[in-house]
Coordinates of C-alpha atoms and ligand atoms in Angstrom, one line a residue:
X1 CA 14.7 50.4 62.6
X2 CA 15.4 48.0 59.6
X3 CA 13.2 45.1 58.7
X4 CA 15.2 42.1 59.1
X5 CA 15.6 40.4 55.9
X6 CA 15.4 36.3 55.4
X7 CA 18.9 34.7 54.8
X8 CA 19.9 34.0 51.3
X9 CA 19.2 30.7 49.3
X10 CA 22.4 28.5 49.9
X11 CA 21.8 25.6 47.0
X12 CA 24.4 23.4 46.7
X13 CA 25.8 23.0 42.8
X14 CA 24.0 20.1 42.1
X15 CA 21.2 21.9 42.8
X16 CA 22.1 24.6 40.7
X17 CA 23.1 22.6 38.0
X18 CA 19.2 22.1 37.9
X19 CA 18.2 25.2 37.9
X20 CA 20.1 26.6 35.4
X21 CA 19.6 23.3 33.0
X22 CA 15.9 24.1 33.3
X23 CA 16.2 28.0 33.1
X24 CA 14.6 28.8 36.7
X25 CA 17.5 29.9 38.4
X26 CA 15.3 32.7 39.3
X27 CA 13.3 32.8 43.1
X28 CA 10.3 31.4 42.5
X29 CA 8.4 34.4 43.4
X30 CA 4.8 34.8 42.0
X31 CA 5.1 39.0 41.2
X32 CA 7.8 37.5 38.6
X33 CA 5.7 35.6 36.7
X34 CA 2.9 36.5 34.4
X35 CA -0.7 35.9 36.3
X36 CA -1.6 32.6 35.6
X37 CA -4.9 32.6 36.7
X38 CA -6.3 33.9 33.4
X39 CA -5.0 31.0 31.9
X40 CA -6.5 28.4 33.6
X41 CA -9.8 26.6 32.3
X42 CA -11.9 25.9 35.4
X43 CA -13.3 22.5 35.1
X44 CA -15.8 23.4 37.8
X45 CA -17.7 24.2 35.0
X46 CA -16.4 21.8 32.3
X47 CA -17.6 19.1 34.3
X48 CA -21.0 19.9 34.2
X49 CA -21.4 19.7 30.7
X50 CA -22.0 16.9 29.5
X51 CA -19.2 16.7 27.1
X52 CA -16.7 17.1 29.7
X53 CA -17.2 14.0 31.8
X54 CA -15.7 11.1 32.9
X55 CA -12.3 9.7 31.5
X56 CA -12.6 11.6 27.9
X57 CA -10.6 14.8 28.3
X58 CA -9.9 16.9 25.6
X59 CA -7.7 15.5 22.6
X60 CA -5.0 18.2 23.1
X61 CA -4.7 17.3 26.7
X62 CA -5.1 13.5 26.8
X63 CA -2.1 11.4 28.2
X64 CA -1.0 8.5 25.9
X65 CA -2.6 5.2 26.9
X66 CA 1.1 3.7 27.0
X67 CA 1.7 6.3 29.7
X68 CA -0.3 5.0 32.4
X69 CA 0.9 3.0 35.0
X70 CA 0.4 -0.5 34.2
X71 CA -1.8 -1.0 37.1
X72 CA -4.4 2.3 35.8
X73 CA -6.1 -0.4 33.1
X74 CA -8.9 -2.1 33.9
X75 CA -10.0 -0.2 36.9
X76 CA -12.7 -1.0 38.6
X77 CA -15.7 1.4 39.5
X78 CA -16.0 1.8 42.8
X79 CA -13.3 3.1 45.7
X80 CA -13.3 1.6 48.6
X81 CA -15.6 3.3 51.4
X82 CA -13.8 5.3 54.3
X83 CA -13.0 2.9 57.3
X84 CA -14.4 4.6 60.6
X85 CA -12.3 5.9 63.2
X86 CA -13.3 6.8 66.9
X87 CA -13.4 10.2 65.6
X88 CA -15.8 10.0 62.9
X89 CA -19.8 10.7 63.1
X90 CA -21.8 9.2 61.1
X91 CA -21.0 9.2 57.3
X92 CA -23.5 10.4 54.9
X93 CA -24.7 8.1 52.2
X94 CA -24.1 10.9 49.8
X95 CA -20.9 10.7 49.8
X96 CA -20.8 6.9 49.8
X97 CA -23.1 6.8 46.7
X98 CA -20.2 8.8 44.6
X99 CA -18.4 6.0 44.3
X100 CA -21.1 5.2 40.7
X101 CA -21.0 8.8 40.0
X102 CA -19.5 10.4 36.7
X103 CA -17.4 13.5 36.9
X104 CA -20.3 15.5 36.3
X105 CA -22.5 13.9 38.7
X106 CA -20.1 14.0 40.9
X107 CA -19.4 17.6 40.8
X108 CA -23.5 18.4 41.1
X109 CA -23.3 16.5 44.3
X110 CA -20.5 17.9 46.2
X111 CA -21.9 21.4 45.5
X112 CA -25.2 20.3 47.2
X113 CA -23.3 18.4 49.9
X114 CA -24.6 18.7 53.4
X115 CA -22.6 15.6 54.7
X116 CA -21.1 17.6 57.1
X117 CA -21.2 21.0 58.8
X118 CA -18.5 22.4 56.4
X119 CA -21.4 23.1 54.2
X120 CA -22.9 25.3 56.7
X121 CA -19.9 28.5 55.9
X122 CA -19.0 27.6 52.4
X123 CA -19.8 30.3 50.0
X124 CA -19.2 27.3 47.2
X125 CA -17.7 23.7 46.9
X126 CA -14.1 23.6 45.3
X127 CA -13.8 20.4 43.5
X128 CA -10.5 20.7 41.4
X129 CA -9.3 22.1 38.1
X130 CA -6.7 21.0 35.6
X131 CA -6.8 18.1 32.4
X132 CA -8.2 14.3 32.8
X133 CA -5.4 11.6 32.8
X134 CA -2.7 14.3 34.3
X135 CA 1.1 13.4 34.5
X136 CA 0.4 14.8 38.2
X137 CA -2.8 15.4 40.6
X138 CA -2.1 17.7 43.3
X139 CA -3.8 17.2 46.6
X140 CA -4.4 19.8 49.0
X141 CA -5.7 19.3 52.7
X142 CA -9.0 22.1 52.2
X143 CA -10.0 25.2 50.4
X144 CA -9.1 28.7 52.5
X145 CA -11.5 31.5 52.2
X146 CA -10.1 32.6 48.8
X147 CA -10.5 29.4 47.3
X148 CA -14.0 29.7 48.7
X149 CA -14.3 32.5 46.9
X150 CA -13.0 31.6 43.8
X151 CA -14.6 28.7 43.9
X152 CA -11.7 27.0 42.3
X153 CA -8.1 25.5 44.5
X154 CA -4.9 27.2 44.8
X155 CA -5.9 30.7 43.9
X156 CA -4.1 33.7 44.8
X157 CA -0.6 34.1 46.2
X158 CA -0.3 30.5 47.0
X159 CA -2.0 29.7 43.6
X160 CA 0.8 30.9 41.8
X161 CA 3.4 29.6 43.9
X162 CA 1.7 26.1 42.9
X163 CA 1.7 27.4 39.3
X164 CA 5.4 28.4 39.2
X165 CA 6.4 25.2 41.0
X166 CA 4.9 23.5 38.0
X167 CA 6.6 25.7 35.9
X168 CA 10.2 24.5 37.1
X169 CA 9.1 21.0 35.9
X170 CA 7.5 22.2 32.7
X171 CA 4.1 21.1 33.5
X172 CA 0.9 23.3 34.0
X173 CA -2.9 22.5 34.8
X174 CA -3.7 23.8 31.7
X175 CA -1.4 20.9 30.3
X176 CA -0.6 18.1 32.5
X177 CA -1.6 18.9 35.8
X178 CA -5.1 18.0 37.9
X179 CA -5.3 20.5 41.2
X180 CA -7.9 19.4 44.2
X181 CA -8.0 19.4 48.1
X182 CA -9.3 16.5 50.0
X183 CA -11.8 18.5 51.6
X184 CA -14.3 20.4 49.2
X185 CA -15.3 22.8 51.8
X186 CA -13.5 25.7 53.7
X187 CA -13.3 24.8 57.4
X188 CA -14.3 27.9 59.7
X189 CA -10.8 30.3 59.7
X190 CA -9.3 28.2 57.8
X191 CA -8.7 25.4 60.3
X192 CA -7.2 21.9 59.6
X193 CA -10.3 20.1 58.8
X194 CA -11.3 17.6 61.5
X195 CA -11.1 13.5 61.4
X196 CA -14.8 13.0 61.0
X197 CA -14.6 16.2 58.0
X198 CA -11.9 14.5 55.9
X199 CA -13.7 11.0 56.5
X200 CA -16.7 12.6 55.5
X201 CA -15.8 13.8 52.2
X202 CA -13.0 11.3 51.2
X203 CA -15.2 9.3 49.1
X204 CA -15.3 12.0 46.8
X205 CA -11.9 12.4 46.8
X206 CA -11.3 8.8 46.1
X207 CA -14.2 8.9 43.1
X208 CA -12.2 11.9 41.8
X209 CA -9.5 10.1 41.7
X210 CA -11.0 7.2 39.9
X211 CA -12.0 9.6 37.4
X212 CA -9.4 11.6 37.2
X213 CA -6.9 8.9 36.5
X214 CA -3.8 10.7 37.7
X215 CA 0.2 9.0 37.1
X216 CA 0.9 10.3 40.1
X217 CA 0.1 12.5 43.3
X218 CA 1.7 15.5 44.6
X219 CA 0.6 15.6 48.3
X220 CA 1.2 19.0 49.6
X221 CA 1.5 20.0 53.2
X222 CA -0.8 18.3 55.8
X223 CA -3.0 17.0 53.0
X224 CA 0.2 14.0 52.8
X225 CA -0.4 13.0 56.4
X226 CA -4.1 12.7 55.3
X227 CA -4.0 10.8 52.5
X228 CA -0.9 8.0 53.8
X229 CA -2.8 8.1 57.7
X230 CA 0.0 8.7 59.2
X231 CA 1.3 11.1 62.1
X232 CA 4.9 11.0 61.2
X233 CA 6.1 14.5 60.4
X234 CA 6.3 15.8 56.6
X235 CA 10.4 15.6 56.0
X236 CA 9.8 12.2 57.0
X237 CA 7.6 11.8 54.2
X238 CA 9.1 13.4 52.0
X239 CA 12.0 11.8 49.0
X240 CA 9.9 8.9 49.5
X241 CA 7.5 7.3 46.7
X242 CA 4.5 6.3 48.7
X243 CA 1.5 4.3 47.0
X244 CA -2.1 5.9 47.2
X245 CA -4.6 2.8 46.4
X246 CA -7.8 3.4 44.9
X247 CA -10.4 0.9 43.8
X248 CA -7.0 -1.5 43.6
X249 CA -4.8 0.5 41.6
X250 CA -1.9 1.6 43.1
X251 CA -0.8 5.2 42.2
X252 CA 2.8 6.5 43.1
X253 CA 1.9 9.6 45.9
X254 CA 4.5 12.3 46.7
X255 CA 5.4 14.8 49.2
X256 CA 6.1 18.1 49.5
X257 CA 5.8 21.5 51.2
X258 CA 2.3 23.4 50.8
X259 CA 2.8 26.2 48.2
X260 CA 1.9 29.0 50.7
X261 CA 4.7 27.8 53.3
X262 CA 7.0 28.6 50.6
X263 CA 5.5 32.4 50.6
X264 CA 6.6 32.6 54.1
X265 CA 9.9 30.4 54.1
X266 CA 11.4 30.6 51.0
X267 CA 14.3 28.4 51.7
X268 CA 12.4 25.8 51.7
X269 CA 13.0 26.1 48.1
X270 CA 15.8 23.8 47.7
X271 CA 13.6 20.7 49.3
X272 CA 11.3 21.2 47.0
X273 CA 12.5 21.5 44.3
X274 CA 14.2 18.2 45.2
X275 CA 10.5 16.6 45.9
X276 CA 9.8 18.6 42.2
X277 CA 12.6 16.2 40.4
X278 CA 11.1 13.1 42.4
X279 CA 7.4 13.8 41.3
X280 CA 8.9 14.5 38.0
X281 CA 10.8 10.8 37.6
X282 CA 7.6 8.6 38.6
X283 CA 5.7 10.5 36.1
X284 CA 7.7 10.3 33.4
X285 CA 8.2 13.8 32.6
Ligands
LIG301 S1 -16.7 19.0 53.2 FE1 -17.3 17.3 51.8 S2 -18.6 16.0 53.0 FE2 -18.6 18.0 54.0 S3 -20.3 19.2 53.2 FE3 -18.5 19.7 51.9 S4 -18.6 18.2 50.2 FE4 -20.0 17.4 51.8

């Protein structure tokens, strides 16, 4: 019996214009690419030393002042604190109290988290990875079990799915690019965390944020419904340029498909790469 075999890519010649301009005509499929996981500094641990922290990144991977939205300067300290739902236990003070925090005191604190019963099965946190004042901050929804692992986001199969969409827009986290979920702690089997979870551990998030001082947001998967608080399905969300607002400064947020939902649909690949060209023009790549 033969295996049945996915349908062929259909782009239309626009979209192949791209791909050939850019030199990606190619699938994106991770066993073409190099591992890229070697490559990647893991700011897990650059952020607890001291010279790591807060909003001085590297020289070599620093984004020119004049390249932040206008809105970025002057930010203020402190995001907002999460709103409760009807859904939501009681929130932690830890988790408020990020909102002083520096990177590095930040990062101590979510890896000693208790704020909620995600930290009961985490191996490790996973706070995020990438350069300070990135073109682009992508935004999971939560570490799986091999980011648990790892200890670091968007390892693996799905990890360099992530890596080679970057790719197609010439950016990298080694670069440009700042990689996170909103959750710093694997829910059981992987599960979509739960209101009160994400509630929990959003002022971390936002503080990251803050610190982080992306251009712009790349929402993947059901970590966009997340973020904008919405229901409304993700192509609904998506070719749209959303604002994310944190501590007053509004930062362009985008939408796309979740890296692994591309391992198990690739043609999906022509949206995204669409959503890739959008991310790509508020950045100013
Ligand atoms: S998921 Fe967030 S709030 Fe919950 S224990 Fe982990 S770090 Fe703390």
């Amino acid at each position: 019996m033969t295996t049945p075999q996915p349908p062929a890519l259909q782009y239309s010649a626009l979209q192949l214009a791209w791909l050939q301009e850019l030199g990606i005509e190619k699938p994106w499929l991770p066993s073409e690419q190099p591992p890229a996981s070697k490559e990647i500094a893991v700011v897990i641990k650059q952020v607890r030393t001291p010279a790591a922290t807060d909003t001085v990144p590297p020289a070599a991977v620093m984004q020119p002042a004049a390249r932040l939205p206008s809105a970025n300067k002057n930010r203020s300290p402190a995001p907002a604190p999460v709103s409760s739902t009807s859904e939501q236990t009681k929130v932690d003070t830890q988790p408020l109290a990020a909102a002083a925090m520096d990177m590095h005191a930040l990062a101590e604190t979510i890896s000693a988290c208790q704020a909620c019963g995600l930290c009961r099965e985490r191996q490790q946190a996973v706070i995020g990875e990438g350069v300070m004042q990135p073109a682009i901050m992508v935004i999971g929804q939560a570490p799986d079990d091999l980011e648990d692992r790892a200890g670091k986001p968007f390892v693996d199969r799905s990890g360099l799915m992530l890596d080679n969409m970057l790719m197609a827009i010439k950016s990298s986290r080694t670069q440009n690019v700042y990689v996170s979920n909103i959750v710093k702690c694997r829910p059981p089997g992987n599960r979509n965390p739960k209101p009160a979870e994400l509630a929990s551990c959003k002022p971390y998030l936002l503080r990251q944020i803050e610190l982080v001082r992306p251009f712009s947001i790349l929402a993947v998967g059901r970590a966009a419904q997340s973020l904008l608080e919405t229901d409304q399905p993700l192509d609904q969300l998506r070719q749209k340029t959303h604002t994310f607002e944190v501590a007053g400064q509004k930062i362009p947020l985008i939408v796309t498909s979740h890296p692994v939902n591309l391992l198990n649909h690739p043609s999906e690949k022509a949206a995204v790469w669409q959503d890739l060209q959008l991310v790509k023009t508020v950045s100013g790549l």
